[in-house]
């Protein structure tokens, strides 16, 4: 089965209910637990007398209420429908959902247990929120319970452990493999929107990092492979936070005076990949961002990511004190961090693949299984960006790309390779004037 | 952070204890729950008086017992050790493990809760076991609780749902995305061994399958991309189980008489990828097998897979009634199946990547992010096979590969592409004589 | 500058004239020598009184004749024209051509020396022609003087030297590097047509071949690279022409009894790449065919190639007595051959990339710089074939490709990699009925 | 046959003679014409009485002289020899060479016609030479007659035409396809040495350039391919030589104010690929340099290239007034140039692939059929550089590459893709101290 199967198959329509007492109207967060996963979605209900209407997953909904007993029916555009039977207890609705499959082949659809909880009145936006993680995750999953709900415009201060799971105090807090902080549920975020993550500050919060001394297979030809001896060791680096430089703790002879300027970056920034199975793990990347390991995701950069699941479900992790392009040795200077970011929501804007922007330039990223394929994605991402923001026609896009592109390979040590097409704002000034 | 990070970081040493009453000697299955994962491992204990010895993860162990109170210490080759404090209740030991990190940077190692359960005396091998799945999984994880424990030599009969989660009766049993049956814990299997999975029978157990009508991006050049119109639909196929042919239920004009011979195959056969995070999801493949989608994994084929986690943890799923090379349209004829297989253990044999063998030929597979990289893996896999089994030197290997290889692209529609190097036994006969 | 530049730049319009005495009407082969190259083209002239008309490179032509003095003007669709001044001596016209560049930037177009020779009345088609090569070529060039002119329907018997330049008698006849026999100018062949080359017989004409014992870099991963010792030697093979088997002359221990069935194939079949500079060399392949090294180009196969230059300019060479898929060891069993083929012309049929057909199956090839890109070309080539010959829509094409494709990697040891999409005629029978 | 065949096959040993009158001692340039190629090499002769000794292609030589009649014999390390019969007329020797093949399979080696001309006493090095090209070449061939002989240390001023063959005055001087200026024969350059080409000045010598407005297939994914409409046109650019800016002559609406800073670069710098067939054409690149299209090959850069043929045979061409990374639109701003460079010879230094250096950084290049393979070559090239110049061990190399690399994709529009690994000298300062 292929990677696109899920989008086609998950016609599973999950539908949901309403709360007791007076009025069930409101926005509910719905969860459906089944097998090894949980799906989250949003239900909007309007009650008029005993009649209920609203939407669920973009589909119109209608139903009735008799005391605590609620019946709802929803149909998608193909006319497939399902019926739900729920019981309202305060602002919590529980019961079953029986989706219908229009193919005629699903003889007996699953009867799924659902829970819908009235969303709390959102706090006013623009607040600064503190999040202290206690649990860390190893997949960019849409089926993980949100760790905190935030509003567009909110600023969040939190911390990340290093790729091996160790925190600022040298305490290992989770199994290794890019344990992630989050996920943050962004109020109002829906598939088809874009999430903007403004990185405000990445503060190094300890004085050491770890890295490696081998070369990733993607960067080694046979002539180099045969020379690789005594490599594969873990290298500990001292971070001189005041001096702004890193140096190996026990360097070999020739690296005695070798220094690396500190340039803290976030290796992982991700929205949940899609409200479906199976989710990519925390070593992976793709159109949802993820383990991008791009050394331009630093303070003052904004990362734009497509939203694929209700609430976006933002994950952050895998801080590096510094990293060369490509992470050729398999790891940056891996360390823990204090992370401060602000999120904004751009409704109804489709972002095909991750984008990063800072004061000087725009950067369109592509992450695929080979550098060649990543380049195709990155170029197409940038062409799409120029088309939508500057209204260029294809001929104009080609002329800009041909004369203004900087092309960098961001990452080759992970599951996917990454490529960035970069254009300075200086080059684009004339375009804005020409609109 | 890169994909090899985990192997280095997971120095987490989990150590375990012993049972009360008389004698704690025996083999224990250990589980450690932490954050979003569980690790399984095997502990061997010998009790003499109040003294305990044994092994854990290949490391020697020593300790003492005072009634229910057990203290154990283990050291790896680097001299890193940890201490455990456990309480024995019958044949279950519970308590804590405090691994030690030799780097000097982990200031306070995690205190992990561990449970060790005495392994039941294994049944005699060679039995036929029936397994009826009730839960399906979406990752090839070493941290999933085993669904059944089997012995090398056992034959298992079970069923698989289709890639969308629907079973023989048309009942959707799990979310889509290659839900897997298993995992099966194979007694005695340890990292460094090879698991042989003999596919005895793949019985189609319903008369329909689903597929698609688009072309995967890996197989489309720009000139073809612009012609793709009205594609992306789900196509239902009727399986004529008696006639041995499949045909589209509602074919377009030109496919009215188009028939596809039924050749049932298993899309997914996998051992757990490694006893670490993060696990690959059920759409992925690699050295552990996984979603290989290779149309030679049919009845009478044997699949050899490396073992990376104690018990191997075998998963099967994603049956296809038929599939062309490459799965160019994104899906085979996806259907449910009755699956019968027998497992054998080949101790201390390292298999670098999946291998398949039938009566006529040997097939070395490679699964990577591009076809080019998969070819390198497959060739190296076959070279390794010829070297270990036929004692050939590199010059001889090159001459065989150059004159006898058939090279097929098995799969391009998944996360990884796949390539098979195939050599007929006819060609290898002379070699056997020459040993 | 890129690979597509030439097509844009070579607006150079070369135009040509007519012969004295009575009537200049007829078809002329034109040659223009300039710098390090010669262009060949075809001029059609009609004389009525002193007025001349006709076509050149698809462009209409008009002019006048006064005794031996001829003036001609031609315009392309953009209105760019040029004027020629020629002198007719019998059926040979010589003089100058001054092409005009419409851009306004070419201040002074080159004055090119041209020669046009009246094409001899073609012999009747369907003859058997004998060609004894005395000169061999190392580029698939449209600017090489044709070695023989043949008619569609003609059968040619000729010989090829091995890749190192040695012939049937062990005499080295040319520098190594796939010296080619030809080129054959096919009367009437014009760009936009397809050339069908029916391979009638490939007769091995000596009892030895040479090959190698290393593995090409495209098939080696780092783990295999470090094992390659004592490889890179030339291996001589004995060809048992009666027994139909090849064996190494001095095999290492384990290959003592190793035999390879003889399956003679042509490594190179090519039309001239395009009437422009720079031509691909004889180690290269592409849409024009070339050094495809595909082991299905054997007796009874038909190779379809696009025609890019007037006369097609067919080259053949690089025979192999046998070869595994991929030519993983860098060479097949390289030997000299007697080659018999018949050519046919399919006017106004565009063939995007090479195709091969035999009694059992159709095979669409793709040759590009990576296996991944070659697959895209091959799939698109086959999709185009199914669309044009079976009238399938894109959805139907995807269903056929998904269920009937065999995909082989033909070649990785050359400049380009090659991939073949193969479909058995058995599968396509139903389609023909459905037309 | 594969790309490495030639190196193995061309055992053709060409040997050469001596001049009349008094003393034949001296250095001769030898040429051997055969079929469609010419080989050049260097012969060193010492005459003592009637006895001759010396070297040819690194092999020792001995022979006799009787008046004008000269007989020479040479043997390679395998003991293969050949005999020559020559006649000396002044300082020109002509005659035949009969190489011997040690395989026992070449029954009758070719009798080749050879000519050897005494090399003029070289002028003192360090001169400034003026070269006015009259002929341009479309292959990086070792078999092209040198256009000028220069000394290491010489500075050359010459001109290049644009990729379409047009010069500073708008006169088309050659067929399109990167016509090259040269080749320059560098006295004393031998295979195994490195040629350093210091680019002193690239002066734009006209006020216009041409380019394109499409996107190369390597940079287009299917989603972008379907949007490409009305592209593929030639775009003319005005070069404001005083203002240092380029602008389209007839821009579409949005590019009205779009300006590109002029940064003149040389698209092609190459040594002859190897003294063998078939040579790469002028659109190609590789370890010999060639059509690298790297926008850092500007004034003040030094290009290091391996020497594969006697005299190096340096070609330059394909100037661009400016170019974005990757040449995504298929062409830079293609124009003619005045080119000034100085050559230096670094004896017995092996350079595996092209390198570029300027005042700020070192840049190791890789050119292969895919971006993935080019990255492997570039990384290995840089690792080799750091190892040889800074004496780093593999662990140190990995740490430098991991923390200091910038990785750019230089070129995707040509036959090969290109990747550059770049390291600032600032980072390497500490290393020098550590030696």
PDB file of C-alpha atoms in Angstrom, chain B residues 219-407:
ATOM      1  CA  UNK B 219       6.973   7.539 -12.080  1.00  0.00           C
ATOM      2  CA  UNK B 220       5.800  10.708 -13.777  1.00  0.00           C
ATOM      3  CA  UNK B 221       7.911  13.155 -15.777  1.00  0.00           C
ATOM      4  CA  UNK B 222       6.650  16.680 -16.550  1.00  0.00           C
ATOM      5  CA  UNK B 223       5.379  15.646 -19.978  1.00  0.00           C
ATOM      6  CA  UNK B 224       3.212  12.967 -18.429  1.00  0.00           C
ATOM      7  CA  UNK B 225       2.138  15.086 -15.473  1.00  0.00           C
ATOM      8  CA  UNK B 226       0.314  17.530 -17.705  1.00  0.00           C
ATOM      9  CA  UNK B 227      -1.804  14.753 -19.223  1.00  0.00           C
ATOM     10  CA  UNK B 228      -3.150  13.418 -15.930  1.00  0.00           C
ATOM     11  CA  UNK B 229      -6.832  14.273 -15.887  1.00  0.00           C
ATOM     12  CA  UNK B 230      -9.739  12.605 -14.094  1.00  0.00           C
ATOM     13  CA  UNK B 231      -7.480  10.328 -12.137  1.00  0.00           C
ATOM     14  CA  UNK B 232      -7.229   9.702  -8.414  1.00  0.00           C
ATOM     15  CA  UNK B 233     -10.408   7.693  -8.085  1.00  0.00           C
ATOM     16  CA  UNK B 234     -10.814   4.547  -6.028  1.00  0.00           C
ATOM     17  CA  UNK B 235     -11.324   1.534  -8.298  1.00  0.00           C
ATOM     18  CA  UNK B 236     -13.159  -1.535  -6.999  1.00  0.00           C
ATOM     19  CA  UNK B 237     -12.090  -4.892  -8.391  1.00  0.00           C
ATOM     20  CA  UNK B 238     -14.007  -8.138  -8.417  1.00  0.00           C
ATOM     21  CA  UNK B 239     -11.909 -11.160  -7.491  1.00  0.00           C
ATOM     22  CA  UNK B 240     -13.028 -14.309  -9.280  1.00  0.00           C
ATOM     23  CA  UNK B 241     -11.566 -16.738  -6.748  1.00  0.00           C
ATOM     24  CA  UNK B 242     -12.446 -19.816  -8.772  1.00  0.00           C
ATOM     25  CA  UNK B 243     -11.331 -18.471 -12.129  1.00  0.00           C
ATOM     26  CA  UNK B 244      -8.207 -16.941 -10.669  1.00  0.00           C
ATOM     27  CA  UNK B 245      -8.747 -13.594 -12.319  1.00  0.00           C
ATOM     28  CA  UNK B 246      -9.508 -10.044 -11.214  1.00  0.00           C
ATOM     29  CA  UNK B 247     -11.486  -7.476 -13.199  1.00  0.00           C
ATOM     30  CA  UNK B 248     -12.593  -3.937 -12.494  1.00  0.00           C
ATOM     31  CA  UNK B 249     -16.203  -3.742 -11.323  1.00  0.00           C
ATOM     32  CA  UNK B 250     -17.038  -0.746 -13.477  1.00  0.00           C
ATOM     33  CA  UNK B 251     -14.324  -0.563 -16.123  1.00  0.00           C
ATOM     34  CA  UNK B 252     -13.986   2.253 -18.619  1.00  0.00           C
ATOM     35  CA  UNK B 253     -14.511   1.308 -22.252  1.00  0.00           C
ATOM     36  CA  UNK B 254     -11.077  -0.028 -23.098  1.00  0.00           C
ATOM     37  CA  UNK B 255     -10.678  -2.135 -19.967  1.00  0.00           C
ATOM     38  CA  UNK B 256     -13.964  -4.014 -20.439  1.00  0.00           C
ATOM     39  CA  UNK B 257     -12.129  -7.251 -21.172  1.00  0.00           C
ATOM     40  CA  UNK B 258      -9.027  -6.586 -19.134  1.00  0.00           C
ATOM     41  CA  UNK B 259      -8.190  -9.363 -16.656  1.00  0.00           C
ATOM     42  CA  UNK B 260      -5.428  -9.642 -14.086  1.00  0.00           C
ATOM     43  CA  UNK B 261      -4.301 -13.100 -12.877  1.00  0.00           C
ATOM     44  CA  UNK B 262      -4.609 -13.468  -9.104  1.00  0.00           C
ATOM     45  CA  UNK B 263      -1.227 -13.770  -7.429  1.00  0.00           C
ATOM     46  CA  UNK B 264      -1.790 -13.170  -3.704  1.00  0.00           C
ATOM     47  CA  UNK B 265       1.141 -11.524  -1.919  1.00  0.00           C
ATOM     48  CA  UNK B 266       1.864  -9.942   1.441  1.00  0.00           C
ATOM     49  CA  UNK B 267       2.734  -6.252   1.210  1.00  0.00           C
ATOM     50  CA  UNK B 268       4.086  -6.084   4.758  1.00  0.00           C
ATOM     51  CA  UNK B 269       6.371  -8.521   6.584  1.00  0.00           C
ATOM     52  CA  UNK B 270       8.513  -6.950   9.291  1.00  0.00           C
ATOM     53  CA  UNK B 271      10.496  -7.442  12.398  1.00  0.00           C
ATOM     54  CA  UNK B 272      10.525  -4.593  14.894  1.00  0.00           C
ATOM     55  CA  UNK B 273      12.926  -2.010  13.522  1.00  0.00           C
ATOM     56  CA  UNK B 274      15.001  -1.638  16.699  1.00  0.00           C
ATOM     57  CA  UNK B 275      14.468  -1.521  20.433  1.00  0.00           C
ATOM     58  CA  UNK B 276      14.417   2.254  20.365  1.00  0.00           C
ATOM     59  CA  UNK B 277      12.538   5.356  19.364  1.00  0.00           C
ATOM     60  CA  UNK B 278      11.139   6.475  17.103  1.00  0.00           C
ATOM     61  CA  UNK B 279       9.707   3.448  15.284  1.00  0.00           C
ATOM     62  CA  UNK B 280       8.935   3.518  11.562  1.00  0.00           C
ATOM     63  CA  UNK B 281       5.261   3.616  10.718  1.00  0.00           C
ATOM     64  CA  UNK B 282       3.367   0.913   8.851  1.00  0.00           C
ATOM     65  CA  UNK B 283       3.774   2.669   5.508  1.00  0.00           C
ATOM     66  CA  UNK B 284       7.528   2.481   5.725  1.00  0.00           C
ATOM     67  CA  UNK B 285      10.194  -0.081   4.893  1.00  0.00           C
ATOM     68  CA  UNK B 286      13.879  -0.619   5.484  1.00  0.00           C
ATOM     69  CA  UNK B 287      16.434  -3.154   6.580  1.00  0.00           C
ATOM     70  CA  UNK B 288      13.787  -4.642   8.892  1.00  0.00           C
ATOM     71  CA  UNK B 289      11.432  -5.361   5.966  1.00  0.00           C
ATOM     72  CA  UNK B 290       8.138  -3.592   6.515  1.00  0.00           C
ATOM     73  CA  UNK B 291       5.915  -2.302   3.754  1.00  0.00           C
ATOM     74  CA  UNK B 292       8.043  -3.864   1.033  1.00  0.00           C
ATOM     75  CA  UNK B 293       5.211  -4.405  -1.450  1.00  0.00           C
ATOM     76  CA  UNK B 294       7.265  -6.982  -3.324  1.00  0.00           C
ATOM     77  CA  UNK B 295       5.126  -9.198  -5.510  1.00  0.00           C
ATOM     78  CA  UNK B 296       7.378 -12.232  -5.000  1.00  0.00           C
ATOM     79  CA  UNK B 297       6.406 -12.554  -1.337  1.00  0.00           C
ATOM     80  CA  UNK B 298       3.860 -15.227  -2.139  1.00  0.00           C
ATOM     81  CA  UNK B 299       3.145 -18.779  -1.034  1.00  0.00           C
ATOM     82  CA  UNK B 300       6.290 -20.940  -0.952  1.00  0.00           C
ATOM     83  CA  UNK B 301       8.588 -17.953  -0.548  1.00  0.00           C
ATOM     84  CA  UNK B 302      10.808 -17.528   2.479  1.00  0.00           C
ATOM     85  CA  UNK B 303      11.522 -14.059   3.797  1.00  0.00           C
ATOM     86  CA  UNK B 304      14.720 -13.538   5.796  1.00  0.00           C
ATOM     87  CA  UNK B 305      14.785 -10.553   8.127  1.00  0.00           C
ATOM     88  CA  UNK B 306      17.343  -9.267  10.603  1.00  0.00           C
ATOM     89  CA  UNK B 307      16.331  -9.362  14.254  1.00  0.00           C
ATOM     90  CA  UNK B 308      16.838  -6.083  16.095  1.00  0.00           C
ATOM     91  CA  UNK B 309      14.765  -6.521  19.234  1.00  0.00           C
ATOM     92  CA  UNK B 310      14.362  -9.398  21.690  1.00  0.00           C
ATOM     93  CA  UNK B 311      11.658 -11.711  20.376  1.00  0.00           C
ATOM     94  CA  UNK B 312      11.989 -10.297  16.865  1.00  0.00           C
ATOM     95  CA  UNK B 313       8.379  -8.979  17.029  1.00  0.00           C
ATOM     96  CA  UNK B 314       7.029 -10.091  13.681  1.00  0.00           C
ATOM     97  CA  UNK B 315       4.283  -8.081  11.953  1.00  0.00           C
ATOM     98  CA  UNK B 316       2.310  -9.063   8.838  1.00  0.00           C
ATOM     99  CA  UNK B 317      -0.304  -7.168   6.844  1.00  0.00           C
ATOM    100  CA  UNK B 318      -1.335  -5.360   3.655  1.00  0.00           C
ATOM    101  CA  UNK B 319      -2.294  -8.290   1.437  1.00  0.00           C
ATOM    102  CA  UNK B 320      -2.626  -7.778  -2.315  1.00  0.00           C
ATOM    103  CA  UNK B 321      -4.545 -10.057  -4.655  1.00  0.00           C
ATOM    104  CA  UNK B 322      -2.144  -8.974  -7.415  1.00  0.00           C
ATOM    105  CA  UNK B 323       0.291  -6.149  -8.094  1.00  0.00           C
ATOM    106  CA  UNK B 324       2.525  -5.062 -10.961  1.00  0.00           C
ATOM    107  CA  UNK B 325       6.152  -4.227 -10.244  1.00  0.00           C
ATOM    108  CA  UNK B 326       6.499  -0.855  -8.608  1.00  0.00           C
ATOM    109  CA  UNK B 327       2.872  -0.431  -7.556  1.00  0.00           C
ATOM    110  CA  UNK B 328       2.919   2.447 -10.023  1.00  0.00           C
ATOM    111  CA  UNK B 329      -0.724   3.311  -9.419  1.00  0.00           C
ATOM    112  CA  UNK B 330      -0.197   3.646  -5.696  1.00  0.00           C
ATOM    113  CA  UNK B 331      -1.926   0.454  -4.623  1.00  0.00           C
ATOM    114  CA  UNK B 332      -2.094  -3.206  -5.444  1.00  0.00           C
ATOM    115  CA  UNK B 333      -5.460  -4.942  -5.444  1.00  0.00           C
ATOM    116  CA  UNK B 334      -5.831  -4.399  -1.706  1.00  0.00           C
ATOM    117  CA  UNK B 335      -7.716  -7.080   0.134  1.00  0.00           C
ATOM    118  CA  UNK B 336      -7.981  -9.154   3.319  1.00  0.00           C
ATOM    119  CA  UNK B 337      -6.367 -12.584   3.663  1.00  0.00           C
ATOM    120  CA  UNK B 338      -5.937 -15.780   5.583  1.00  0.00           C
ATOM    121  CA  UNK B 339      -2.223 -16.061   6.194  1.00  0.00           C
ATOM    122  CA  UNK B 340      -0.304 -19.203   7.165  1.00  0.00           C
ATOM    123  CA  UNK B 341       3.417 -19.042   7.870  1.00  0.00           C
ATOM    124  CA  UNK B 342       6.128 -20.884   9.783  1.00  0.00           C
ATOM    125  CA  UNK B 343       9.031 -19.181  11.523  1.00  0.00           C
ATOM    126  CA  UNK B 344      12.574 -20.430  11.976  1.00  0.00           C
ATOM    127  CA  UNK B 345      15.429 -18.844  13.827  1.00  0.00           C
ATOM    128  CA  UNK B 346      18.970 -18.646  12.426  1.00  0.00           C
ATOM    129  CA  UNK B 347      21.134 -17.710  15.394  1.00  0.00           C
ATOM    130  CA  UNK B 348      24.081 -15.384  14.989  1.00  0.00           C
ATOM    131  CA  UNK B 349      23.484 -14.748  11.325  1.00  0.00           C
ATOM    132  CA  UNK B 350      23.456 -11.119  10.331  1.00  0.00           C
ATOM    133  CA  UNK B 351      21.166 -10.245   7.468  1.00  0.00           C
ATOM    134  CA  UNK B 352      21.866  -6.679   6.368  1.00  0.00           C
ATOM    135  CA  UNK B 353      18.580  -6.187   4.500  1.00  0.00           C
ATOM    136  CA  UNK B 354      15.569  -8.320   3.576  1.00  0.00           C
ATOM    137  CA  UNK B 355      16.061 -11.399   1.436  1.00  0.00           C
ATOM    138  CA  UNK B 356      13.509 -13.607  -0.266  1.00  0.00           C
ATOM    139  CA  UNK B 357      14.014 -17.079  -1.633  1.00  0.00           C
ATOM    140  CA  UNK B 358      11.809 -19.539  -3.459  1.00  0.00           C
ATOM    141  CA  UNK B 359      12.378 -22.817  -5.243  1.00  0.00           C
ATOM    142  CA  UNK B 360      13.890 -21.100  -8.279  1.00  0.00           C
ATOM    143  CA  UNK B 361      15.888 -18.094  -7.178  1.00  0.00           C
ATOM    144  CA  UNK B 362      17.350 -15.905  -4.481  1.00  0.00           C
ATOM    145  CA  UNK B 363      16.382 -12.245  -4.212  1.00  0.00           C
ATOM    146  CA  UNK B 364      18.243  -9.578  -2.266  1.00  0.00           C
ATOM    147  CA  UNK B 365      16.262  -6.439  -1.524  1.00  0.00           C
ATOM    148  CA  UNK B 366      17.147  -2.841  -0.803  1.00  0.00           C
ATOM    149  CA  UNK B 367      14.755  -0.165   0.485  1.00  0.00           C
ATOM    150  CA  UNK B 368      15.858   3.465   0.626  1.00  0.00           C
ATOM    151  CA  UNK B 369      14.627   6.964  -0.145  1.00  0.00           C
ATOM    152  CA  UNK B 370      15.495   6.797  -3.838  1.00  0.00           C
ATOM    153  CA  UNK B 371      15.715   4.030  -6.406  1.00  0.00           C
ATOM    154  CA  UNK B 372      19.393   4.816  -6.822  1.00  0.00           C
ATOM    155  CA  UNK B 373      20.135   4.305  -3.149  1.00  0.00           C
ATOM    156  CA  UNK B 374      17.942   1.195  -2.995  1.00  0.00           C
ATOM    157  CA  UNK B 375      19.976  -0.346  -5.796  1.00  0.00           C
ATOM    158  CA  UNK B 376      23.175   0.202  -3.841  1.00  0.00           C
ATOM    159  CA  UNK B 377      21.645  -1.514  -0.797  1.00  0.00           C
ATOM    160  CA  UNK B 378      20.264  -4.415  -2.809  1.00  0.00           C
ATOM    161  CA  UNK B 379      23.532  -5.077  -4.621  1.00  0.00           C
ATOM    162  CA  UNK B 380      25.495  -4.919  -1.408  1.00  0.00           C
ATOM    163  CA  UNK B 381      22.967  -7.249   0.213  1.00  0.00           C
ATOM    164  CA  UNK B 382      23.390  -9.791  -2.583  1.00  0.00           C
ATOM    165  CA  UNK B 383      27.197  -9.457  -2.564  1.00  0.00           C
ATOM    166  CA  UNK B 384      27.153 -10.146   1.161  1.00  0.00           C
ATOM    167  CA  UNK B 385      24.911 -13.177   0.590  1.00  0.00           C
ATOM    168  CA  UNK B 386      27.151 -14.666  -2.097  1.00  0.00           C
ATOM    169  CA  UNK B 387      30.197 -14.034   0.050  1.00  0.00           C
ATOM    170  CA  UNK B 388      28.820 -15.685   3.163  1.00  0.00           C
ATOM    171  CA  UNK B 389      27.067 -18.645   1.524  1.00  0.00           C
ATOM    172  CA  UNK B 390      29.382 -19.423  -1.396  1.00  0.00           C
ATOM    173  CA  UNK B 391      32.672 -18.099  -0.001  1.00  0.00           C
ATOM    174  CA  UNK B 392      33.287 -16.024  -3.142  1.00  0.00           C
ATOM    175  CA  UNK B 393      35.961 -13.336  -3.198  1.00  0.00           C
ATOM    176  CA  UNK B 394      35.080  -9.810  -4.392  1.00  0.00           C
ATOM    177  CA  UNK B 395      36.293 -10.467  -7.931  1.00  0.00           C
ATOM    178  CA  UNK B 396      34.126 -13.571  -8.172  1.00  0.00           C
ATOM    179  CA  UNK B 397      31.136 -11.750  -6.727  1.00  0.00           C
ATOM    180  CA  UNK B 398      31.499  -9.040  -9.365  1.00  0.00           C
ATOM    181  CA  UNK B 399      31.648 -11.600 -12.166  1.00  0.00           C
ATOM    182  CA  UNK B 400      28.512 -13.365 -10.918  1.00  0.00           C
ATOM    183  CA  UNK B 401      26.596 -10.128 -10.423  1.00  0.00           C
ATOM    184  CA  UNK B 402      27.659  -8.885 -13.834  1.00  0.00           C
ATOM    185  CA  UNK B 403      26.562 -12.000 -15.707  1.00  0.00           C
ATOM    186  CA  UNK B 404      23.650 -13.423 -13.713  1.00  0.00           C
ATOM    187  CA  UNK B 405      21.709 -10.524 -12.163  1.00  0.00           C
ATOM    188  CA  UNK B 406      18.142  -9.737 -12.899  1.00  0.00           C
ATOM    189  CA  UNK B 407      17.289  -6.359 -11.435  1.00  0.00           C
TER     190      UNK B 407
END
